[in-house]
Short mmCIF file of C-alpha atoms in Angstrom, two decimals:
data_model
loop_
_atom_site.label_atom_id
_atom_site.label_comp_id
_atom_site.label_asym_id
_atom_site.label_seq_id
_atom_site.Cartn_x
_atom_site.Cartn_y
_atom_site.Cartn_z
CA ALA H 24 -19.97 -18.31 -17.27
CA SER H 25 -18.46 -17.86 -13.79
CA LEU H 26 -21.46 -19.64 -12.22
CA ALA H 27 -20.93 -22.62 -14.48
CA ALA H 28 -17.32 -22.70 -13.36
CA ALA H 29 -18.41 -22.85 -9.71
CA VAL H 30 -20.80 -25.72 -10.36
CA ASP H 31 -18.27 -27.92 -12.22
CA PRO H 32 -14.78 -26.46 -11.78
CA SER H 33 -12.73 -29.54 -12.70
CA ASN H 34 -14.39 -30.04 -16.05
CA ASN H 35 -14.21 -26.38 -17.09
CA LEU H 36 -10.57 -26.02 -16.11
CA ALA H 37 -9.64 -29.09 -18.12
CA SER H 38 -11.16 -27.56 -21.23
CA GLU H 39 -9.52 -24.22 -20.41
CA ARG H 40 -6.15 -25.90 -20.07
CA SER H 41 -6.59 -27.61 -23.40
CA SER H 42 -7.62 -24.29 -24.92
CA ILE H 43 -4.53 -22.62 -23.47
CA GLU H 44 -2.35 -25.39 -24.87
CA SER H 45 -3.71 -24.89 -28.39
CA THR H 46 -3.39 -21.12 -28.05
CA TYR H 47 0.23 -21.68 -27.03
CA GLU H 48 0.77 -23.82 -30.14
CA LEU H 49 -0.83 -21.10 -32.25
CA THR H 50 1.58 -18.46 -30.93
CA LYS H 51 4.52 -20.73 -31.82
CA TYR H 52 3.15 -21.23 -35.33
CA LEU H 53 2.53 -17.51 -35.85
CA GLU H 54 6.01 -16.71 -34.50
CA TYR H 55 7.50 -19.02 -37.11
CA GLN H 56 5.33 -17.54 -39.90
CA LEU H 57 6.19 -13.99 -38.87
CA LYS H 58 9.92 -14.63 -39.04
CA GLU H 59 9.58 -15.44 -42.73
CA ILE H 60 7.21 -12.57 -43.58
CA LYS H 61 9.34 -10.06 -41.66
CA ASP H 62 12.41 -10.79 -43.82
CA VAL H 63 10.39 -10.30 -47.01
CA TYR H 64 8.78 -7.14 -45.66
CA LEU H 65 12.12 -5.58 -44.68
CA THR H 66 13.47 -6.30 -48.16
CA TYR H 67 10.33 -4.64 -49.56
CA LEU H 68 10.94 -1.55 -47.38
CA GLY H 69 14.44 -1.39 -48.81
CA PRO H 70 17.52 0.22 -47.26
CA PRO H 71 18.24 1.03 -44.50
CA PHE H 72 15.44 -1.16 -43.07
CA ASN H 73 16.78 -4.37 -44.55
CA GLU H 74 20.29 -3.79 -43.22
CA LYS H 75 21.56 -6.03 -40.45
CA ASP H 76 21.49 -4.46 -36.97
CA PHE H 77 19.49 -1.47 -38.23
CA SER H 78 17.36 -0.19 -35.39
CA PRO H 79 15.57 3.14 -35.78
CA PRO H 80 14.33 4.82 -32.63
CA ARG H 81 10.93 3.58 -31.59
CA PRO H 82 8.34 6.21 -32.53
CA ASN H 83 7.41 7.96 -29.35
CA SER H 84 4.46 9.91 -30.61
CA THR H 85 0.95 9.18 -29.45
CA ALA H 86 0.25 8.06 -33.01
CA LEU H 87 1.95 4.80 -32.18
CA THR H 88 -0.11 3.30 -29.39
CA LEU H 89 1.61 -0.05 -29.77
CA PRO H 90 1.78 -1.75 -26.42
CA SER H 91 5.23 -3.05 -25.62
CA ALA H 92 5.58 -6.64 -24.44
CA ALA H 93 8.49 -5.59 -22.23
CA THR H 94 7.73 -5.43 -18.53
CA ARG H 95 9.48 -5.60 -15.19
CA LEU H 96 9.97 -9.21 -14.10
CA GLU H 97 8.20 -8.84 -10.75
CA LEU H 98 5.22 -7.23 -12.47
CA TRP H 99 5.04 -10.01 -15.04
CA HIS H 100 5.26 -12.68 -12.34
CA GLY H 101 2.55 -11.08 -10.28
CA LEU H 102 0.01 -10.64 -13.07
CA GLU H 103 -3.37 -12.13 -12.22
CA ASN H 104 -4.81 -14.46 -14.87
CA GLN H 105 -7.35 -11.89 -15.97
CA ALA H 106 -4.85 -9.06 -16.28
CA ARG H 107 -2.42 -11.34 -18.10
CA LEU H 108 -5.03 -12.31 -20.67
CA ALA H 109 -6.34 -8.75 -20.95
CA GLN H 110 -2.87 -7.43 -21.76
CA ASN H 111 -2.49 -10.05 -24.49
CA GLN H 112 -5.93 -9.28 -25.87
CA ARG H 113 -5.30 -5.54 -26.00
CA ALA H 114 -1.92 -6.02 -27.67
CA TYR H 115 -3.21 -8.30 -30.41
CA SER H 116 -6.31 -6.24 -31.17
CA ILE H 117 -4.08 -3.20 -31.77
CA LEU H 118 -1.45 -5.20 -33.64
CA LEU H 119 -4.05 -6.91 -35.84
CA ALA H 120 -5.45 -3.54 -36.94
CA ALA H 121 -1.89 -2.29 -37.53
CA VAL H 122 -0.87 -5.31 -39.64
CA ARG H 123 -4.10 -5.09 -41.64
CA GLU H 124 -3.28 -1.45 -42.41
CA LEU H 125 0.26 -2.53 -43.31
CA ALA H 126 -1.14 -5.13 -45.72
CA ARG H 127 -3.55 -2.60 -47.23
CA SER H 128 -0.75 -0.14 -48.00
CA THR H 129 1.67 -2.79 -49.34
CA LEU H 130 2.13 -2.41 -53.08
CA CYS H 131 3.74 -5.80 -53.74
CA PRO H 132 0.83 -8.24 -54.41
CA SER H 133 2.47 -11.45 -53.11
CA LEU H 134 3.59 -9.74 -49.92
CA LYS H 135 0.11 -8.25 -49.51
CA THR H 136 -1.38 -11.75 -49.78
CA SER H 137 1.08 -13.16 -47.25
CA LEU H 138 0.34 -10.37 -44.80
CA LEU H 139 -3.42 -10.79 -45.16
CA HIS H 140 -3.07 -14.53 -44.68
CA PHE H 141 -1.01 -13.87 -41.59
CA CYS H 142 -3.79 -11.57 -40.36
CA THR H 143 -6.26 -14.44 -40.40
CA GLY H 144 -3.93 -16.36 -38.10
CA LEU H 145 -3.59 -13.35 -35.84
CA ASP H 146 -7.37 -12.94 -35.85
CA GLY H 147 -7.65 -16.58 -34.80
CA LEU H 148 -5.27 -15.94 -31.92
CA LEU H 149 -7.27 -12.93 -30.80
CA GLY H 150 -10.47 -14.95 -30.99
CA SER H 151 -8.88 -17.72 -28.98
CA ILE H 152 -7.84 -15.31 -26.25
CA SER H 153 -11.27 -13.63 -26.13
CA ALA H 154 -13.01 -17.02 -25.92
CA LEU H 155 -10.71 -18.06 -23.09
CA MET H 156 -11.45 -14.86 -21.21
CA ASN H 157 -15.17 -15.41 -21.64
CA SER H 158 -15.09 -18.99 -20.39
CA LEU H 159 -13.05 -17.92 -17.34
CA GLY H 160 -15.63 -15.27 -16.63
CA TYR H 161 -13.46 -12.26 -17.40
CA SER H 162 -14.84 -9.22 -19.12
CA SER H 163 -12.97 -8.18 -22.21
CA PRO H 164 -13.37 -4.57 -23.19
CA LEU H 165 -11.99 -3.96 -26.66
CA GLN H 166 -10.67 -0.61 -27.73
CA ALA H 167 -10.10 0.59 -31.23
CA ALA H 168 -7.00 2.66 -31.78
CA ALA H 169 -7.18 5.74 -33.94
CA ARG H 170 -4.40 5.87 -36.55
CA PRO H 171 -3.58 9.35 -37.76
CA THR H 172 -1.86 9.92 -41.11
CA MET H 173 1.88 10.30 -41.37
CA ASN H 174 4.54 10.80 -44.00
CA ASP H 175 6.06 8.02 -46.06
CA PHE H 176 9.24 7.47 -44.05
CA ALA H 177 7.45 7.65 -40.72
CA ARG H 178 5.04 5.02 -41.97
CA LYS H 179 8.01 2.76 -42.89
CA VAL H 180 9.53 3.17 -39.43
CA GLU H 181 6.16 2.39 -37.92
CA GLY H 182 5.81 -0.72 -40.12
CA PHE H 183 9.28 -1.82 -38.99
CA TRP H 184 8.27 -1.47 -35.35
CA ILE H 185 4.85 -3.04 -35.74
CA LEU H 186 6.42 -6.30 -36.89
CA ARG H 187 9.08 -6.11 -34.19
CA GLU H 188 6.56 -5.54 -31.43
CA LEU H 189 4.44 -8.35 -32.84
CA GLN H 190 7.45 -10.67 -32.71
CA SER H 191 8.14 -9.78 -29.08
CA TRP H 192 4.46 -10.22 -28.16
CA LEU H 193 4.35 -13.70 -29.69
CA TRP H 194 7.50 -14.53 -27.68
CA ARG H 195 5.94 -13.13 -24.51
CA SER H 196 2.54 -14.81 -25.10
CA ALA H 197 4.18 -18.22 -25.27
CA LYS H 198 5.53 -17.60 -21.77
CA ASP H 199 2.19 -16.07 -20.64
CA PHE H 200 0.20 -19.11 -21.76
CA ASN H 201 2.68 -21.49 -20.19
CA ARG H 202 2.23 -19.62 -16.91
CA LEU H 203 -1.56 -19.64 -17.21
CA LYS H 204 -1.52 -23.38 -17.88
CA LYS H 205 0.47 -23.99 -14.70
CA ARG H 206 -1.63 -21.63 -12.59
CA LEU H 207 -4.87 -23.26 -13.70
CA ARG H 208 -3.51 -26.70 -12.90
CA GLY H 209 -4.37 -25.96 -9.28
CA MET P 12 60.67 30.06 30.60
CA MET P 13 63.89 28.18 30.17
CA ALA P 14 61.95 24.93 29.84
CA ASN P 15 59.75 26.46 27.15
CA LEU P 16 62.78 27.58 25.17
CA VAL P 17 64.33 24.15 25.31
CA THR P 18 61.09 22.49 24.22
CA SER P 19 60.71 24.88 21.29
CA LEU P 20 64.28 24.34 20.22
CA CYS P 21 63.79 20.58 20.38
CA CYS P 22 60.68 20.84 18.22
CA VAL P 23 62.49 22.91 15.60
CA VAL P 24 65.40 20.49 15.46
CA LEU P 25 63.04 17.57 15.28
CA ALA P 26 61.09 19.22 12.45
CA ALA P 27 64.29 19.91 10.51
CA VAL P 28 65.41 16.31 10.87
CA VAL P 29 62.02 15.02 9.72
CA VAL P 30 62.03 17.31 6.65
CA ALA P 31 65.57 16.36 5.72
CA TYR P 32 64.77 12.68 6.11
CA ALA P 33 61.60 13.01 4.04
CA GLN P 34 63.53 14.75 1.28
CA ARG P 35 66.13 12.07 1.31
CA ARG P 36 63.44 9.33 1.33
CA SER P 37 61.56 10.79 -1.62
CA GLN P 38 64.64 10.50 -3.70
CA LEU P 39 65.00 6.89 -2.74
CA VAL P 40 61.32 5.89 -3.22
CA ALA P 41 61.11 4.38 -6.67
CA ARG P 42 58.76 5.89 -9.21
CA ASN P 43 57.25 4.09 -12.18
CA GLN P 44 57.87 5.10 -15.76
CA TYR P 45 55.87 3.52 -18.56
CA GLU P 46 57.16 3.67 -22.10
CA ARG P 47 56.06 2.34 -25.45
CA ARG P 48 57.88 -0.64 -26.88
CA GLY P 49 60.19 0.41 -29.74
CA SER P 50 60.40 4.03 -28.71
CA ASP P 51 63.38 6.05 -27.44
CA VAL P 52 63.19 6.68 -23.70
CA THR P 53 64.62 9.51 -21.62
CA MET P 54 65.01 9.05 -17.89
CA GLN P 55 65.55 12.15 -15.79
CA CYS P 56 67.60 11.92 -12.62
CA GLY P 57 65.53 13.74 -10.03
CA SER P 58 65.38 17.49 -10.50
CA LEU P 59 69.08 18.02 -11.07
CA GLU P 60 70.44 20.86 -13.23
CA SER P 61 71.39 20.11 -16.81
CA ASP P 62 75.10 20.46 -16.21
CA VAL P 63 75.20 17.89 -13.42
CA SER P 64 77.05 14.67 -14.06
CA VAL P 65 75.46 11.39 -12.96
CA SER P 66 76.06 7.72 -13.36
CA TRP P 67 73.38 5.08 -13.78
CA LYS P 68 72.86 1.48 -12.78
CA VAL P 69 70.09 -0.94 -13.64
CA ASN P 70 69.18 -3.54 -11.00
CA GLY P 71 72.40 -2.67 -9.24
CA THR P 72 74.64 -3.40 -12.24
CA ASP P 73 76.08 -1.37 -15.11
CA ILE P 74 73.86 -0.68 -18.07
CA GLU P 75 74.83 -2.97 -20.91
CA ALA P 76 72.20 -1.90 -23.42
CA GLN P 77 72.95 0.83 -25.89
CA HIS P 78 72.43 4.17 -24.22
CA GLN P 79 73.45 7.83 -24.12
CA LEU P 80 74.10 10.18 -21.26
CA ASN P 81 73.22 13.83 -21.35
CA GLY P 82 73.85 15.51 -18.04
CA PRO P 83 71.30 14.12 -15.62
CA LYS P 84 69.45 12.27 -18.42
CA LEU P 85 69.74 8.69 -19.56
CA ILE P 86 68.57 7.96 -23.07
CA LEU P 87 67.73 4.42 -24.18
CA THR P 88 66.95 3.76 -27.82
CA GLN P 89 64.24 1.44 -29.20
CA VAL P 90 63.35 -0.08 -25.87
CA ASP P 91 62.02 -3.57 -25.52
CA LEU P 92 60.98 -5.77 -22.63
CA GLU P 93 64.58 -6.58 -21.69
CA HIS P 94 65.10 -2.93 -20.79
CA ASN P 95 62.67 -3.35 -17.89
CA GLY P 96 64.30 -2.86 -14.51
CA LEU P 97 65.11 -0.68 -11.56
CA TYR P 98 67.25 2.25 -12.73
CA SER P 99 69.18 4.26 -10.14
CA CYS P 100 71.20 7.41 -10.72
CA PHE P 101 74.09 8.61 -8.59
CA GLN P 102 75.46 12.11 -8.55
CA ASN P 103 79.14 12.37 -9.41
CA PRO P 104 81.72 12.52 -7.96
CA HIS P 105 80.51 11.38 -4.53
CA GLY P 106 77.92 8.93 -5.77
CA GLU P 107 74.86 9.97 -3.74
CA ARG P 108 71.79 8.28 -5.00
CA ARG P 109 69.44 10.90 -6.38
CA ASP P 110 66.64 8.95 -8.00
CA THR P 111 65.15 5.48 -8.56
CA ILE P 112 62.98 4.71 -11.56
CA ILE P 113 61.28 1.45 -12.44
CA LEU P 114 61.02 1.22 -16.21
CA HIS P 115 58.01 -0.68 -17.64
CA VAL P 116 58.05 -1.22 -21.37
CA GLY P 117 54.71 -2.07 -22.91
CA ILE P 118 52.17 -1.27 -25.59
CA PRO P 119 48.90 0.62 -25.50
CA PRO P 120 45.84 -1.66 -25.45
CA GLN P 121 44.06 -2.79 -28.58
CA GLU P 122 40.27 -3.18 -28.84
CA PRO P 123 39.17 -5.76 -26.29
CA LYS P 124 37.12 -8.79 -27.34
CA VAL P 125 33.80 -8.98 -25.51
CA THR P 126 31.18 -11.71 -25.24
CA CYS P 127 27.97 -11.58 -23.23
CA ARG P 128 25.68 -14.39 -22.16
CA SER P 129 22.73 -15.08 -19.92
CA ASN P 130 22.68 -18.46 -18.22
CA THR P 131 20.53 -17.12 -15.37
CA TYR P 132 17.65 -15.85 -17.50
CA PRO P 133 15.54 -13.89 -16.68
CA LYS P 134 17.65 -12.61 -13.75
CA GLY P 135 20.59 -11.14 -15.62
CA PHE P 136 23.58 -11.58 -17.87
CA TYR P 137 27.36 -11.43 -17.66
CA CYS P 138 30.06 -10.22 -20.01
CA ASN P 139 33.60 -11.50 -20.43
CA TRP P 140 36.38 -9.55 -22.08
CA HIS P 141 40.01 -10.05 -22.93
CA LEU P 142 42.80 -8.54 -24.94
CA VAL P 143 43.97 -10.48 -27.95
CA SER P 144 47.61 -9.51 -27.48
CA PRO P 145 49.34 -8.69 -24.18
CA THR P 146 50.23 -5.13 -23.18
CA TYR P 147 52.98 -6.16 -20.69
CA ILE P 148 51.94 -3.37 -18.33
CA PRO P 149 49.00 -3.16 -15.91
CA THR P 150 45.77 -2.59 -17.82
CA THR P 151 42.35 -1.89 -16.32
CA PHE P 152 38.92 -2.16 -17.90
CA GLU P 153 35.93 0.11 -17.61
CA VAL P 154 32.53 -1.33 -18.44
CA ASP P 155 29.42 0.65 -19.25
CA VAL P 156 26.04 -0.88 -20.09
CA GLN P 157 23.16 1.07 -21.63
CA HIS P 158 19.58 0.07 -22.28
CA ASN P 159 16.80 2.34 -23.46
CA GLN P 160 19.04 5.36 -22.98
CA ARG P 161 19.62 4.45 -19.35
CA SER P 162 22.85 3.32 -17.69
CA LEU P 163 22.61 0.01 -15.87
CA GLU P 164 24.46 -0.93 -12.72
CA VAL P 165 27.44 -3.18 -13.41
CA GLN P 166 28.86 -5.51 -10.76
CA LYS P 167 32.35 -6.95 -10.94
CA ASP P 168 32.65 -10.69 -10.57
CA PRO P 169 34.33 -11.56 -7.25
CA VAL P 170 36.29 -14.43 -8.79
CA HIS P 171 36.78 -13.84 -12.51
CA LYS P 172 38.95 -10.83 -13.15
CA ASN P 173 37.54 -9.98 -16.58
CA ARG P 174 33.84 -10.50 -15.95
CA CYS P 175 30.95 -8.39 -14.78
CA HIS P 176 27.29 -8.96 -14.08
CA VAL P 177 24.19 -6.94 -14.98
CA GLN P 178 20.57 -7.48 -14.00
CA PHE P 179 17.91 -7.33 -16.70
CA PRO P 180 15.88 -4.19 -15.98
CA GLU P 181 12.89 -5.75 -17.78
CA VAL P 182 11.95 -8.90 -19.70
CA PHE P 183 10.58 -9.44 -23.22
CA SER P 184 12.40 -6.33 -24.38
CA ILE P 185 13.39 -5.70 -28.00
CA ILE P 186 15.43 -2.60 -27.20
CA PRO P 187 19.10 -3.52 -27.68
CA TYR P 188 21.65 -3.51 -24.86
CA LYS P 189 24.86 -1.64 -25.56
CA VAL P 190 27.95 -2.83 -23.68
CA ASN P 191 31.01 -0.65 -23.90
CA VAL P 192 34.33 -2.03 -22.66
CA THR P 193 37.34 0.29 -22.53
CA ALA P 194 40.84 -0.99 -21.86
CA VAL P 195 43.09 1.61 -20.20
CA ASN P 196 46.78 1.61 -19.34
CA ALA P 197 49.51 4.20 -18.89
CA LEU P 198 50.16 4.29 -22.63
CA GLY P 199 46.63 4.67 -23.98
CA LYS P 200 43.12 3.32 -24.22
CA ALA P 201 40.89 1.42 -26.64
CA TYR P 202 37.24 0.48 -26.53
CA VAL P 203 34.67 -1.73 -28.19
CA THR P 204 30.87 -1.60 -28.11
CA LEU P 205 28.77 -4.76 -28.26
CA SER P 206 25.09 -4.43 -29.14
CA PHE P 207 22.58 -7.24 -28.64
CA GLU P 208 18.99 -8.04 -27.76
CA GLU P 209 17.86 -9.91 -24.67
CA SER P 210 16.62 -12.87 -26.72
CA SER P 211 19.90 -13.51 -28.50
CA ILE P 212 22.26 -14.03 -25.56
CA VAL P 213 20.26 -16.57 -23.56
CA LYS P 214 22.20 -19.84 -23.32
CA PRO P 215 21.58 -22.09 -20.31
CA ASP P 216 24.23 -24.21 -18.61
CA PRO P 217 24.04 -27.92 -19.52
CA PRO P 218 21.60 -30.23 -17.72
CA GLU P 219 23.00 -31.72 -14.51
CA ARG P 220 23.08 -35.00 -12.63
CA VAL P 221 22.41 -37.06 -15.74
CA THR P 222 21.87 -40.72 -14.95
CA ALA P 223 21.26 -43.64 -17.26
CA THR P 224 20.22 -46.95 -15.79
CA PRO P 225 19.33 -50.30 -17.31
CA ILE P 226 15.84 -51.68 -16.78
CA ARG P 227 15.59 -55.22 -15.48
CA LEU P 228 14.32 -57.72 -18.04
CA LYS P 229 14.46 -55.05 -20.79
CA PRO P 230 17.64 -55.65 -22.79
CA ARG P 231 16.93 -52.88 -25.31
CA LYS P 232 15.98 -50.11 -22.90
CA LEU P 233 17.77 -47.49 -20.88
CA GLU P 234 16.12 -45.11 -18.44
CA VAL P 235 17.67 -41.63 -18.68
CA SER P 236 16.99 -38.95 -16.12
CA TRP P 237 18.42 -35.47 -15.44
CA HIS P 238 17.92 -32.13 -13.74
CA SER P 239 17.70 -28.62 -15.08
CA PRO P 240 20.91 -26.62 -14.49
CA ALA P 241 21.15 -25.19 -10.98
CA THR P 242 22.00 -21.74 -12.37
CA TRP P 243 18.62 -21.46 -14.15
CA PRO P 244 16.62 -19.54 -11.55
CA ASP P 245 12.96 -20.03 -12.54
CA ILE P 246 12.32 -23.35 -14.27
CA ASP P 247 8.61 -23.03 -13.57
CA ALA P 248 7.85 -19.77 -15.36
CA PHE P 249 10.73 -20.11 -17.83
CA PRO P 250 10.78 -23.79 -18.73
CA LEU P 251 13.55 -25.48 -20.67
CA LYS P 252 13.35 -27.95 -23.50
CA TYR P 253 15.97 -30.66 -23.86
CA PHE P 254 17.92 -32.42 -26.56
CA LEU P 255 19.09 -35.95 -25.80
CA ARG P 256 21.66 -37.72 -27.95
CA TYR P 257 22.88 -41.30 -27.60
CA ARG P 258 24.95 -43.83 -29.48
CA PRO P 259 26.70 -47.12 -28.79
CA LEU P 260 30.41 -46.55 -28.10
CA ILE P 261 31.32 -48.52 -31.18
CA GLN P 262 29.31 -46.29 -33.54
CA GLU P 263 30.00 -42.73 -34.72
CA ARG P 264 26.42 -41.75 -35.57
CA TRP P 265 24.23 -40.20 -32.86
CA GLN P 266 20.52 -40.63 -32.41
CA HIS P 267 18.58 -37.58 -31.24
CA VAL P 268 15.43 -36.94 -29.27
CA GLU P 269 13.95 -33.52 -28.50
CA LEU P 270 11.90 -33.29 -25.33
CA SER P 271 9.73 -30.59 -23.80
CA ASP P 272 8.63 -30.31 -20.20
CA SER P 273 10.23 -33.55 -19.12
CA THR P 274 13.37 -34.55 -17.26
CA SER P 275 13.37 -38.22 -18.08
CA HIS P 276 13.21 -40.40 -21.15
CA THR P 277 13.33 -44.11 -21.91
CA ILE P 278 15.50 -45.23 -24.81
CA THR P 279 13.75 -48.25 -26.32
CA ASP P 280 15.94 -49.09 -29.31
CA ALA P 281 19.29 -49.74 -27.73
CA TYR P 282 21.38 -52.58 -29.09
CA ALA P 283 21.34 -55.35 -26.53
CA GLY P 284 24.53 -55.63 -24.51
CA LYS P 285 26.27 -52.62 -26.07
CA GLU P 286 27.68 -49.83 -23.94
CA TYR P 287 26.07 -46.48 -24.71
CA ILE P 288 27.19 -42.93 -24.36
CA ILE P 289 24.44 -40.40 -23.56
CA GLN P 290 24.44 -36.60 -23.42
CA LEU P 291 21.90 -33.81 -22.94
CA ALA P 292 21.57 -30.13 -23.83
CA ALA P 293 19.02 -27.52 -22.75
CA LYS P 294 17.40 -24.42 -24.25
CA ASP P 295 14.75 -21.90 -23.24
CA THR P 296 11.51 -22.94 -24.92
CA GLU P 297 11.25 -19.63 -26.79
CA ILE P 298 14.56 -17.84 -27.18
CA GLY P 299 18.31 -18.12 -27.25
CA THR P 300 20.62 -21.00 -28.11
CA TRP P 301 21.26 -24.54 -26.95
CA SER P 302 23.54 -25.13 -24.01
CA ASP P 303 26.80 -27.03 -24.36
CA TRP P 304 26.47 -30.82 -24.06
CA SER P 305 26.31 -32.20 -20.56
CA VAL P 306 28.95 -34.50 -19.14
CA ALA P 307 28.64 -37.84 -20.97
CA VAL P 308 27.10 -40.77 -19.15
CA HIS P 309 27.83 -44.39 -19.99
CA ALA P 310 25.37 -47.23 -19.57
CA THR P 311 24.72 -50.70 -20.87
CA PRO P 312 21.21 -52.16 -21.12
CA TRP P 313 20.29 -55.03 -18.82
CA ILE P 314 21.67 -58.40 -19.90
CA GLU P 315 20.74 -61.86 -18.68
CA ASP P 316 23.37 -63.53 -16.51
CA PRO P 317 25.20 -66.32 -18.44
CA LEU P 318 23.72 -69.79 -17.79
CA PRO P 319 25.92 -72.41 -16.00
CA ILE P 320 27.96 -74.76 -18.27
CA THR P 321 25.97 -77.87 -19.35
CA SER P 322 27.08 -81.02 -21.19
CA THR P 323 25.61 -79.78 -24.47
CA THR P 324 27.41 -77.23 -26.61
CA GLU P 325 24.24 -75.35 -27.50
CA VAL P 326 23.08 -72.56 -25.23
CA ASP P 327 19.35 -72.00 -24.67
CA PHE P 328 18.31 -68.36 -24.93
CA PRO P 329 15.70 -67.10 -22.48
CA ASN P 330 12.25 -66.26 -23.85
CA GLU P 331 12.38 -62.50 -23.14
CA THR P 332 15.02 -61.79 -25.76
CA LYS P 333 12.73 -63.25 -28.43
CA THR P 334 15.71 -64.43 -30.48
CA SER P 335 16.05 -67.81 -32.14
CA PRO P 336 18.05 -70.52 -30.38
CA ILE P 337 20.76 -70.16 -33.04
CA PRO P 338 23.26 -67.52 -31.89
CA SER P 339 22.79 -64.39 -34.02
CA SER P 340 25.26 -61.56 -34.69
CA LYS P 341 23.45 -59.45 -32.07
CA ALA P 342 24.08 -61.90 -29.25
CA PRO P 343 25.54 -60.27 -26.11
CA GLN P 344 29.33 -60.09 -26.24
CA LYS P 345 29.82 -60.19 -22.49
CA ALA P 346 27.60 -63.21 -21.84
CA GLU P 347 29.82 -65.52 -23.91
CA PRO P 348 29.54 -69.01 -22.46
CA PRO P 349 32.86 -70.54 -21.30
CA VAL P 350 32.10 -73.67 -23.37
CA GLY P 351 32.19 -71.62 -26.52
CA ARG P 352 35.45 -69.98 -25.59
CA ALA P 353 37.10 -73.33 -24.91
CA ALA P 354 35.77 -74.63 -28.19
CA ARG P 355 37.36 -71.68 -30.02
CA VAL P 356 40.71 -72.30 -28.41
CA VAL P 357 40.59 -75.94 -29.49
CA THR P 358 39.78 -75.09 -33.10
CA PHE P 359 42.69 -72.65 -33.20
CA PHE P 360 45.21 -75.17 -31.98
CA SER P 361 43.78 -78.18 -33.83
CA PRO P 362 45.95 -77.81 -36.96
CA LEU P 363 48.99 -77.62 -34.67
CA LEU P 364 47.88 -80.69 -32.73
CA LEU P 365 47.31 -82.54 -35.98
CA GLY P 366 50.75 -81.57 -37.18
CA MET P 367 52.38 -82.72 -33.97
CA MET P 368 50.51 -86.03 -34.06
CA LEU P 369 51.67 -86.63 -37.60
CA LEU P 370 55.26 -85.99 -36.56
CA PHE P 371 55.13 -88.65 -33.90
CA ILE P 372 53.56 -91.25 -36.13
#
C-alpha cells in the first residue's frame, strides 16, 4: 500500500482525506446517538447512577483496561499520523468489546437492542479507522482485552465508565480526524 | 578611661530615651478592631488597671452614640456602620492619650458566587467570584483547584481583583475539576465548591472584525467576513464553527445561518435597498457553548444611483434588478426620483390650491 502511495500520492491522499471526512461525520453521528442511549442506560442502572453530578471513582484495577482519551496537550499535538490513528483504533476495539458485553448483560430488551445497534455503528467506525490505516501503509496490531468477572455493583460502575470513556473518545476522535485532515492536506 | 565612661553613659541615656519614646509611640499607633454588626462592643483602653478612669473621643469629638463606661472600657451597644471611627482614650485627670482604636463594623462573609469559563481553550480557564452582599470590612479570597486528586497552580489576574487563571493539565478529560473559593475576613470565613468538566465550560469570545459590504451590481447580496476571536489560541487544531444572524432594521425576525470552517459568507436574499443588521457567534466544533453575539454591523446592499430627471414622469428601471417598469412596493426607498417627490407635494396641496382659486373667482 505504501508503494502505491509513492507512485500516485495526490490521488491516494484525496481519497484518504475524503475517508477521514466521512469518519469524522461518523464520530459526530455516534456521539449524538450515544448521548441518547447513555441517558436510558443510566436510568436502567438506577440510583445513584442516574443522579445528576454523580461521579463514582474510575475503577483503577487492571480489570478495566479502558484507554483514557485524556492526554497532555503537547503530546496530543505532537502525535504522528500513525500513532494518532493507532490510539483511536486501540480505544475503539476495547470499547466495542466492552459495549457488546454491556449489551449482552442488559436485561431490558429495548435497551439491549439499542446498544447492539449502536455496536454496529461503532464497528463501522473501527472498520473505517483500520481501512484508513491500511491505505496509509500503517500496520494495525489488534489486541483483545481479557475481561475478568466482577460483582454486580462493580460491573455497574464499569458500565457507567465505559459509556463515559466512549463519549470522551468520540469527542477526541472528532478533533483527531480534523487534525489528520489538515496534516494530509500537505 | 574617662572618655569610655562618657560614651557608655551617653549610650545608656540614648537607649532609655529610645525605649520611652517607643512606649509612648505604641500607645499612639492606632490598632484595628473588627466587630460584627448588631453586636455589643467593648473597647479596652491600653493595658490600664480596672479602677482607672478614662475619657473617650471618636474622631476627635465626644461620643454621641449610646455607650457605657466601665473603668478603662468603653461599651457600645448594637453597633452599626455609623459607629465606625477613630476612638481615642485619655487617662483622667491629666488627659494623657493612652490608646487609639479604629473600629470597623462589618459582617462575616457569606458563600461566594463562583463562575468558571474557558475562552482560551485548550490552554486554560479562569474563574470569577464575588460576594452577593457586602461585608464592609476587608475580605480576602483563597482559591484552590483540584483535578484527579492533584492540586493545580492558580495564578491571580493582574487586573481583575476577583479572578484567577488555571492551565488545563490535560485535554479531553472527563475527570471533573473542583474549584474551592473561600472568603475570609476578620469576622469569619465561608466557602463554596464548584465542580465541572472541561467540556462544559468552554465558551469562546465573539468573532472579531466583522465586516459587511455590498457587492456592486448585486442589489440583494451582502458579503460578510470576520475573524476568529484573538483569545482563541489554536484555531487550526481546535476549529470554531459560526452562527450568523441578520435582519433588516425594520424587521424583528432574524434569519440564521450556521457555518463550519469558514470566515466569510454571502447573504443572497437581502431586501434591496434595506439597511441590515448582522451579528456572529462562535463555538468549538465539539464542546461547550456559543459565544455572546459579536458587535453588530450595519450594511445596505448595493443600489443603483438615481437616474437624472427627464421630461417624462415614468422612471426606467435598469435591467439588472429584473423588476417591471411599474414601481413595485420593493422599490428602493433612497433612490426616490425628485420628480416623484415634487409630484407628491403638488397632489397634497392641490385641494388647497383649488379652494383658493374658487375663493378668488
